[in-house]
PDB file of C-alpha atoms in Angstrom:
ATOM      1  CA  MET A 275      -6.431   8.709  16.609  1.00 43.00           C
ATOM      2  CA  SER A 276      -3.728  11.669  18.389  1.00 43.00           C
ATOM      3  CA  ASP A 277      -2.266  14.755  17.726  1.00 46.00           C
ATOM      4  CA  GLN A 278       1.254  13.329  17.743  1.00 63.00           C
ATOM      5  CA  ASN A 279       1.854  13.630  14.212  1.00 90.00           C
ATOM      6  CA  VAL A 280       3.294  17.014  13.471  1.00 92.00           C
ATOM      7  CA  ILE A 281       4.412  19.460  10.682  1.00 94.00           C
ATOM      8  CA  SER A 282       6.046  22.532  11.511  1.00 93.00           C
ATOM      9  CA  ALA A 283       4.974  25.391   8.681  1.00 94.00           C
ATOM     10  CA  GLU A 284       5.964  29.069   8.312  1.00 93.00           C
ATOM     11  CA  MET A 285       3.039  31.495   7.404  1.00 91.00           C
ATOM     12  CA  ARG A 286       3.247  33.460   3.870  1.00 89.00           C
ATOM     13  CA  ASP A 287       1.102  36.480   3.474  1.00 81.00           C
ATOM     14  CA  ARG A 288       0.614  36.051  -0.484  1.00 79.00           C
ATOM     15  CA  ALA A 289      -1.579  33.301  -2.549  1.00 82.00           C
ATOM     16  CA  GLY A 290      -1.773  33.065  -5.984  1.00 84.00           C
ATOM     17  CA  LYS A 291       0.595  31.332  -8.513  1.00 86.00           C
ATOM     18  CA  GLY A 292       3.010  33.758  -8.570  1.00 88.00           C
ATOM     19  CA  ALA A 293       3.903  33.899  -4.772  1.00 87.00           C
ATOM     20  CA  ALA A 294       3.390  30.259  -5.029  1.00 90.00           C
ATOM     21  CA  ARG A 295       6.315  29.961  -7.499  1.00 89.00           C
ATOM     22  CA  ALA A 296       8.374  32.395  -5.268  1.00 91.00           C
ATOM     23  CA  VAL A 297       8.074  30.242  -2.014  1.00 92.00           C
ATOM     24  CA  ARG A 298       9.026  27.464  -4.055  1.00 92.00           C
ATOM     25  CA  ARG A 299      12.440  29.323  -5.644  1.00 92.00           C
ATOM     26  CA  ALA A 300      13.004  29.856  -1.734  1.00 93.00           C
ATOM     27  CA  GLY A 301      13.182  25.968  -1.291  1.00 94.00           C
ATOM     28  CA  ARG A 302       9.806  25.405   0.336  1.00 94.00           C
ATOM     29  CA  VAL A 303       6.501  24.038  -0.501  1.00 95.00           C
ATOM     30  CA  PRO A 304       3.396  26.093  -0.417  1.00 96.00           C
ATOM     31  CA  ALA A 305       0.642  24.793   1.418  1.00 95.00           C
ATOM     32  CA  VAL A 306      -3.336  25.744   2.092  1.00 95.00           C
ATOM     33  CA  ILE A 307      -5.312  25.209   5.583  1.00 95.00           C
ATOM     34  CA  TYR A 308      -8.875  25.749   4.929  1.00 94.00           C
ATOM     35  CA  GLY A 309     -12.307  24.715   6.190  1.00 92.00           C
ATOM     36  CA  ASP A 310     -14.470  24.620   9.418  1.00 89.00           C
ATOM     37  CA  LYS A 311     -15.727  27.838   8.412  1.00 89.00           C
ATOM     38  CA  LYS A 312     -12.963  29.681   9.292  1.00 90.00           C
ATOM     39  CA  ASP A 313     -10.675  31.920   6.260  1.00 91.00           C
ATOM     40  CA  PRO A 314      -8.015  30.018   4.438  1.00 92.00           C
ATOM     41  CA  VAL A 315      -4.738  30.040   6.115  1.00 92.00           C
ATOM     42  CA  MET A 316      -1.505  30.211   3.794  1.00 93.00           C
ATOM     43  CA  VAL A 317       1.813  28.518   4.917  1.00 94.00           C
ATOM     44  CA  SER A 318       4.846  26.983   3.421  1.00 94.00           C
ATOM     45  CA  LEU A 319       6.415  23.581   4.581  1.00 96.00           C
ATOM     46  CA  GLU A 320      10.077  22.131   4.799  1.00 95.00           C
ATOM     47  CA  PRO A 321      10.244  19.754   1.774  1.00 94.00           C
ATOM     48  CA  ARG A 322      12.398  17.017   3.411  1.00 93.00           C
ATOM     49  CA  GLU A 323      10.034  17.003   6.454  1.00 94.00           C
ATOM     50  CA  LEU A 324       7.008  16.773   4.377  1.00 94.00           C
ATOM     51  CA  ARG A 325       8.775  13.906   2.172  1.00 94.00           C
ATOM     52  CA  LYS A 326       9.229  11.688   5.009  1.00 94.00           C
ATOM     53  CA  GLN A 327       5.511  11.997   6.088  1.00 94.00           C
ATOM     54  CA  LEU A 328       4.516  10.991   2.394  1.00 93.00           C
ATOM     55  CA  ASN A 329       6.453   8.131   2.230  1.00 92.00           C
ATOM     56  CA  THR A 330       4.673   6.797   5.289  1.00 88.00           C
ATOM     57  CA  GLY A 331       1.971   5.666   2.970  1.00 85.00           C
ATOM     58  CA  ASN A 332      -0.659   6.528   5.384  1.00 88.00           C
ATOM     59  CA  PHE A 333      -0.692  10.595   4.735  1.00 93.00           C
ATOM     60  CA  PHE A 334      -4.175  10.825   3.352  1.00 93.00           C
ATOM     61  CA  ALA A 335      -5.557   8.975   6.613  1.00 92.00           C
ATOM     62  CA  THR A 336      -3.639  10.929   9.088  1.00 93.00           C
ATOM     63  CA  VAL A 337      -4.890  13.598  11.264  1.00 94.00           C
ATOM     64  CA  TYR A 338      -1.781  16.315  11.964  1.00 95.00           C
ATOM     65  CA  SER A 339      -1.008  19.073  14.129  1.00 94.00           C
ATOM     66  CA  VAL A 340       0.008  21.743  11.719  1.00 94.00           C
ATOM     67  CA  GLU A 341       2.575  24.102  14.287  1.00 92.00           C
ATOM     68  CA  VAL A 342       2.610  27.675  12.220  1.00 88.00           C
ATOM     69  CA  ALA A 343       5.546  29.576  13.134  1.00 81.00           C
ATOM     70  CA  ASP A 344       3.951  33.338  14.483  1.00 75.00           C
ATOM     71  CA  GLY A 345       0.535  31.872  14.356  1.00 72.00           C
ATOM     72  CA  ASP A 346      -1.788  29.456  15.751  1.00 81.00           C
ATOM     73  CA  ASN A 347      -1.375  25.718  15.492  1.00 90.00           C
ATOM     74  CA  GLU A 348      -4.148  24.230  13.387  1.00 92.00           C
ATOM     75  CA  ARG A 349      -5.551  21.003  13.419  1.00 94.00           C
ATOM     76  CA  VAL A 350      -5.723  18.805   9.802  1.00 96.00           C
ATOM     77  CA  LEU A 351      -6.062  16.192   7.332  1.00 96.00           C
ATOM     78  CA  PRO A 352      -4.209  16.140   4.175  1.00 96.00           C
ATOM     79  CA  ARG A 353      -6.888  16.569   1.108  1.00 95.00           C
ATOM     80  CA  ASP A 354      -4.245  16.950  -1.999  1.00 95.00           C
ATOM     81  CA  VAL A 355      -1.194  16.838  -2.984  1.00 95.00           C
ATOM     82  CA  GLN A 356       0.149  18.521  -6.284  1.00 94.00           C
ATOM     83  CA  PHE A 357       3.462  16.656  -8.072  1.00 94.00           C
ATOM     84  CA  HIS A 358       5.887  18.266 -10.698  1.00 90.00           C
ATOM     85  CA  PRO A 359       5.178  15.985 -13.668  1.00 90.00           C
ATOM     86  CA  VAL A 360       8.408  15.447 -14.725  1.00 89.00           C
ATOM     87  CA  LYS A 361      10.650  16.194 -11.530  1.00 86.00           C
ATOM     88  CA  ASP A 362      10.254  13.932  -8.007  1.00 82.00           C
ATOM     89  CA  GLU A 363       9.083  17.634  -6.626  1.00 89.00           C
ATOM     90  CA  THR A 364       5.901  18.099  -4.081  1.00 93.00           C
ATOM     91  CA  MET A 365       4.177  21.140  -5.784  1.00 94.00           C
ATOM     92  CA  HIS A 366       1.525  22.051  -3.051  1.00 95.00           C
ATOM     93  CA  VAL A 367      -0.511  20.490  -0.498  1.00 96.00           C
ATOM     94  CA  ASP A 368      -4.181  20.998   0.749  1.00 96.00           C
ATOM     95  CA  PHE A 369      -4.792  20.631   4.278  1.00 97.00           C
ATOM     96  CA  LEU A 370      -8.627  20.370   5.505  1.00 96.00           C
ATOM     97  CA  ARG A 371      -9.236  22.083   9.075  1.00 95.00           C
ATOM     98  CA  VAL A 372     -11.096  19.688  11.273  1.00 94.00           C
ATOM     99  CA  SER A 373     -12.231  19.497  14.751  1.00 91.00           C
ATOM    100  CA  LYS A 374     -13.550  16.300  17.022  1.00 89.00           C
ATOM    101  CA  LEU A 375     -17.096  16.866  15.365  1.00 91.00           C
ATOM    102  CA  THR A 376     -15.423  16.167  11.531  1.00 93.00           C
ATOM    103  CA  ARG A 377     -16.554  13.161  10.010  1.00 94.00           C
ATOM    104  CA  THR A 378     -15.033  12.757   6.522  1.00 93.00           C
ATOM    105  CA  ASN A 379     -14.301  10.266   3.556  1.00 95.00           C
ATOM    106  CA  VAL A 380     -10.968   8.680   3.701  1.00 95.00           C
ATOM    107  CA  MET A 381      -8.950   6.217   2.108  1.00 95.00           C
ATOM    108  CA  VAL A 382      -7.816   3.210   4.520  1.00 95.00           C
ATOM    109  CA  GLN A 383      -4.580   0.899   3.097  1.00 94.00           C
ATOM    110  CA  CYS A 384      -5.616  -2.633   2.928  1.00 96.00           C
ATOM    111  CA  ASN A 385      -2.671  -4.825   4.648  1.00 96.00           C
ATOM    112  CA  PHE A 386      -2.670  -8.358   3.369  1.00 97.00           C
ATOM    113  CA  ILE A 387      -1.153 -11.300   5.859  1.00 97.00           C
ATOM    114  CA  ASN A 388      -0.210 -14.818   6.134  1.00 98.00           C
ATOM    115  CA  GLU A 389       0.650 -15.216   2.069  1.00 96.00           C
ATOM    116  CA  GLU A 390       2.684 -18.708   3.556  1.00 96.00           C
ATOM    117  CA  ASP A 391      -0.594 -19.969   5.096  1.00 97.00           C
ATOM    118  CA  SER A 392      -2.608 -19.878   2.052  1.00 97.00           C
ATOM    119  CA  PRO A 393      -2.581 -22.966  -0.143  1.00 96.00           C
ATOM    120  CA  GLY A 394      -3.368 -21.391  -3.196  1.00 95.00           C
ATOM    121  CA  LEU A 395      -0.168 -18.719  -3.026  1.00 96.00           C
ATOM    122  CA  THR A 396       1.803 -21.469  -1.995  1.00 95.00           C
ATOM    123  CA  ARG A 397       0.939 -23.638  -5.235  1.00 93.00           C
ATOM    124  CA  GLY A 398       1.746 -20.874  -7.354  1.00 93.00           C
ATOM    125  CA  GLY A 399      -1.645 -18.736  -7.491  1.00 95.00           C
ATOM    126  CA  MET A 400      -0.922 -14.887  -7.753  1.00 95.00           C
ATOM    127  CA  LEU A 401      -2.912 -12.724  -4.995  1.00 97.00           C
ATOM    128  CA  ASN A 402      -4.650 -10.394  -7.404  1.00 96.00           C
ATOM    129  CA  VAL A 403      -5.598  -7.274  -5.312  1.00 97.00           C
ATOM    130  CA  VAL A 404      -9.145  -5.380  -6.811  1.00 97.00           C
ATOM    131  CA  ARG A 405      -8.791  -2.497  -4.393  1.00 97.00           C
ATOM    132  CA  HIS A 406      -5.457  -1.682  -2.832  1.00 96.00           C
ATOM    133  CA  GLU A 407      -7.720   0.806  -0.540  1.00 95.00           C
ATOM    134  CA  ILE A 408     -10.919   1.266   1.135  1.00 97.00           C
ATOM    135  CA  GLU A 409     -13.190   4.217   1.298  1.00 97.00           C
ATOM    136  CA  VAL A 410     -14.913   4.800   4.373  1.00 97.00           C
ATOM    137  CA  ILE A 411     -16.716   7.758   6.160  1.00 97.00           C
ATOM    138  CA  CYS A 412     -15.804   8.657   9.914  1.00 96.00           C
ATOM    139  CA  GLY A 413     -15.164  11.028  12.727  1.00 95.00           C
ATOM    140  CA  VAL A 414     -11.761  12.062  12.125  1.00 93.00           C
ATOM    141  CA  ASP A 415     -10.661  10.332  15.709  1.00 92.00           C
ATOM    142  CA  ASP A 416     -12.095   7.306  14.274  1.00 94.00           C
ATOM    143  CA  ILE A 417      -9.436   6.652  11.183  1.00 94.00           C
ATOM    144  CA  PRO A 418      -8.452   3.332  11.009  1.00 94.00           C
ATOM    145  CA  SER A 419      -4.582   2.903  10.688  1.00 91.00           C
ATOM    146  CA  GLU A 420      -5.170   0.136   7.743  1.00 94.00           C
ATOM    147  CA  PHE A 421      -7.783  -2.931   7.137  1.00 96.00           C
ATOM    148  CA  GLU A 422      -5.925  -6.240   7.719  1.00 96.00           C
ATOM    149  CA  LEU A 423      -6.961  -8.872   5.561  1.00 97.00           C
ATOM    150  CA  ASP A 424      -5.988 -12.542   6.405  1.00 97.00           C
ATOM    151  CA  LEU A 425      -4.912 -14.647   3.499  1.00 98.00           C
ATOM    152  CA  THR A 426      -5.038 -17.732   6.052  1.00 97.00           C
ATOM    153  CA  GLY A 427      -6.700 -21.077   4.001  1.00 97.00           C
ATOM    154  CA  LEU A 428      -7.531 -19.298   1.010  1.00 97.00           C
ATOM    155  CA  ASP A 429      -7.053 -21.403  -1.998  1.00 97.00           C
ATOM    156  CA  ILE A 430      -7.017 -20.659  -6.145  1.00 96.00           C
ATOM    157  CA  GLY A 431     -10.323 -19.137  -6.555  1.00 96.00           C
ATOM    158  CA  ASP A 432     -10.974 -17.781  -3.601  1.00 97.00           C
ATOM    159  CA  SER A 433     -11.977 -14.233  -2.889  1.00 97.00           C
ATOM    160  CA  ILE A 434     -12.297 -11.503  -0.188  1.00 98.00           C
ATOM    161  CA  HIS A 435     -15.102  -9.508   0.107  1.00 98.00           C
ATOM    162  CA  ALA A 436     -15.817  -6.371   2.244  1.00 97.00           C
ATOM    163  CA  SER A 437     -17.981  -8.373   4.571  1.00 96.00           C
ATOM    164  CA  VAL A 438     -14.939  -9.806   6.386  1.00 96.00           C
ATOM    165  CA  LEU A 439     -14.089  -5.950   6.953  1.00 96.00           C
ATOM    166  CA  LYS A 440     -13.451  -5.527  10.861  1.00 93.00           C
ATOM    167  CA  LEU A 441     -15.301  -2.086  11.078  1.00 95.00           C
ATOM    168  CA  PRO A 442     -14.279  -0.001  14.448  1.00 93.00           C
ATOM    169  CA  GLU A 443     -17.614   1.826  15.756  1.00 94.00           C
ATOM    170  CA  GLY A 444     -18.460   4.844  13.826  1.00 94.00           C
ATOM    171  CA  VAL A 445     -16.800   3.681  10.807  1.00 97.00           C
ATOM    172  CA  GLU A 446     -19.033   2.889   7.543  1.00 97.00           C
ATOM    173  CA  LEU A 447     -18.106   1.997   3.983  1.00 98.00           C
ATOM    174  CA  THR A 448     -19.046   4.637   1.389  1.00 97.00           C
ATOM    175  CA  ILE A 449     -19.997   1.379  -0.690  1.00 96.00           C
ATOM    176  CA  ALA A 450     -22.965  -0.020   1.453  1.00 93.00           C
ATOM    177  CA  ASP A 451     -25.113  -1.757  -1.374  1.00 95.00           C
ATOM    178  CA  ARG A 452     -23.262  -4.695  -2.135  1.00 96.00           C
ATOM    179  CA  ASP A 453     -20.411  -7.112  -0.630  1.00 97.00           C
ATOM    180  CA  PHE A 454     -17.462  -5.974  -3.057  1.00 97.00           C
ATOM    181  CA  THR A 455     -14.538  -7.398  -4.155  1.00 98.00           C
ATOM    182  CA  ILE A 456     -10.960  -6.382  -2.209  1.00 98.00           C
ATOM    183  CA  ALA A 457      -8.834  -9.532  -3.406  1.00 98.00           C
ATOM    184  CA  THR A 458      -8.962 -12.879  -5.358  1.00 98.00           C
ATOM    185  CA  ILE A 459      -6.537 -15.792  -5.395  1.00 97.00           C
ATOM    186  CA  ALA A 460      -5.921 -16.430  -9.448  1.00 95.00           C
ATOM    187  CA  ALA A 461      -4.522 -19.348 -10.990  1.00 93.00           C
ATOM    188  CA  PRO A 462      -0.949 -19.484 -12.262  1.00 87.00           C
ATOM    189  CA  VAL A 463      -0.283 -18.363 -15.495  1.00 77.00           C
ATOM    190  CA  LEU A 464       0.562 -21.411 -17.910  1.00 68.00           C
ATOM    191  CA  LYS A 465       3.083 -21.277 -20.607  1.00 62.00           C
ATOM    192  CA  THR A 466       1.804 -21.924 -24.047  1.00 61.00           C
ATOM    193  CA  GLU A 467       3.865 -24.532 -26.528  1.00 64.00           C
ATOM    194  CA  GLU A 468       4.703 -22.049 -28.419  1.00 68.00           C
ATOM    195  CA  GLU A 469       6.079 -19.335 -25.298  1.00 62.00           C
ATOM    196  CA  GLU A 470       7.622 -22.791 -24.129  1.00 62.00           C
ATOM    197  CA  GLU A 471       9.266 -23.521 -27.490  1.00 67.00           C
ATOM    198  CA  GLU A 472      10.512 -20.037 -27.756  1.00 73.00           C
ATOM    199  CA  GLU A 473      12.444 -20.077 -24.475  1.00 69.00           C
ATOM    200  CA  ALA A 474      14.232 -23.279 -25.350  1.00 68.00           C
ATOM    201  CA  ALA A 475      15.661 -22.287 -28.584  1.00 71.00           C
ATOM    202  CA  ALA A 476      16.607 -19.280 -26.997  1.00 72.00           C
ATOM    203  CA  ALA A 477      18.521 -21.253 -24.181  1.00 68.00           C
ATOM    204  CA  ALA A 478      19.802 -23.376 -26.566  1.00 68.00           C
ATOM    205  CA  ALA A 479      21.285 -20.417 -29.089  1.00 71.00           C
ATOM    206  CA  ALA A 480      22.578 -19.011 -25.722  1.00 69.00           C
ATOM    207  CA  ALA A 481      24.686 -22.263 -24.839  1.00 66.00           C
ATOM    208  CA  GLU A 482      25.934 -22.485 -28.203  1.00 68.00           C
ATOM    209  CA  GLY A 483      27.223 -19.137 -28.395  1.00 63.00           C
ATOM    210  CA  GLU A 484      29.239 -20.094 -25.225  1.00 60.00           C
ATOM    211  CA  GLU A 485      30.705 -22.677 -26.455  1.00 57.00           C
ATOM    212  CA  GLY A 486      31.864 -20.810 -29.534  1.00 58.00           C
ATOM    213  CA  GLU A 487      33.653 -18.144 -27.063  1.00 57.00           C
ATOM    214  CA  ALA A 488      35.343 -21.000 -25.180  1.00 54.00           C
ATOM    215  CA  GLY A 489      36.780 -22.878 -28.671  1.00 56.00           C
ATOM    216  CA  GLU A 490      37.936 -19.361 -29.774  1.00 55.00           C
ATOM    217  CA  ALA A 491      39.607 -18.586 -26.735  1.00 50.00           C
ATOM    218  CA  PRO A 492      43.237 -20.454 -27.411  1.00 49.00           C
ATOM    219  CA  ALA A 493      43.481 -19.520 -31.184  1.00 46.00           C
ATOM    220  CA  GLU A 494      42.922 -15.537 -29.576  1.00 47.00           C
ATOM    221  CA  GLU A 495      45.919 -16.603 -27.177  1.00 45.00           C
ATOM    222  CA  GLY A 496      48.142 -18.117 -29.861  1.00 43.00           C
ATOM    223  CA  ALA A 497      47.384 -14.838 -31.900  1.00 41.00           C
ATOM    224  CA  GLU A 498      48.995 -12.918 -28.992  1.00 42.00           C
ATOM    225  CA  GLU A 499      51.839 -15.117 -28.574  1.00 38.00           C
ATOM    226  CA  GLU A 500      52.560 -14.929 -32.554  1.00 38.00           C
ATOM    227  CA  SER A 501      52.100 -10.741 -32.455  1.00 36.00           C
ATOM    228  CA  SER A 502      54.715 -10.736 -29.470  1.00 37.00           C
ATOM    229  CA  GLU A 503      57.092 -12.513 -30.979  1.00 42.00           C
ATOM    230  CA  GLU A 504      57.447 -10.379 -33.982  1.00 40.00           C
TER     231      GLU A 504
END
C-alpha cells in the first residue's frame, strides 16, 4: 500500500464541541489524528474532497497521507466518521496515526464476479450476501483492496465460505474458529395462488379502466362541439 492517497488538512487550535461547531460554520469538517503514542492533532478538512474519498467505498481500508498546512504530514487510517442524523453532511472524522509496524483490524469489501456464469442465478436464483465485508487483521501496508469471489458454476443451494478466500501473506481473519458463510445462492421466491389471483384481478381492472376511458372519449368530443356551437 502506498501513500499516494492524499487528504489536505488545516490545523485547528481548539478542541471541544464549541470549536467543532465553529469549524463547521466555516464550511469545513473537524477531524482528529491520534495514536502511535503521540499527542492528538486537531485538523479540519475540505468537505468536497472528503466526500470524494468517502464515495470510493473503500475509505476505511485505505491508508492516507494527511498533508497538514503549517504542520507535519501524517500517515493515517480512517477509524470513524460521524454523519448528521438528517442532513447529508459529514460531522467529524477520526484518523488513527500508523507506521510500517502497525497491525490493525480492518474491514475489507467483498466483490462478487461472474454472476452470468452461475447456473443458479441464470435460473432465477438470488444471491443472498451474508457478509458484504470481511474483517481481517494485518499490517497497514498489507491491507487487501478487496476480496474477489467467483460465482462461476454455483447452483441454487450452493454457498461461499471463508475457506475460499485468498489471504495475502501477513493477513489473517479475525474469525478463525469456523468456516463462516459469506453468501449463498437462494431459490427464487415463488408466488402463492392468492398473490397470482390478486395480480390477475388488478391487471383485469386496469384493462377495463383503459377500455372505459377509450369509449368515453368520443362523447366528450361531441359535448365540446355542442358547447362551442352554443
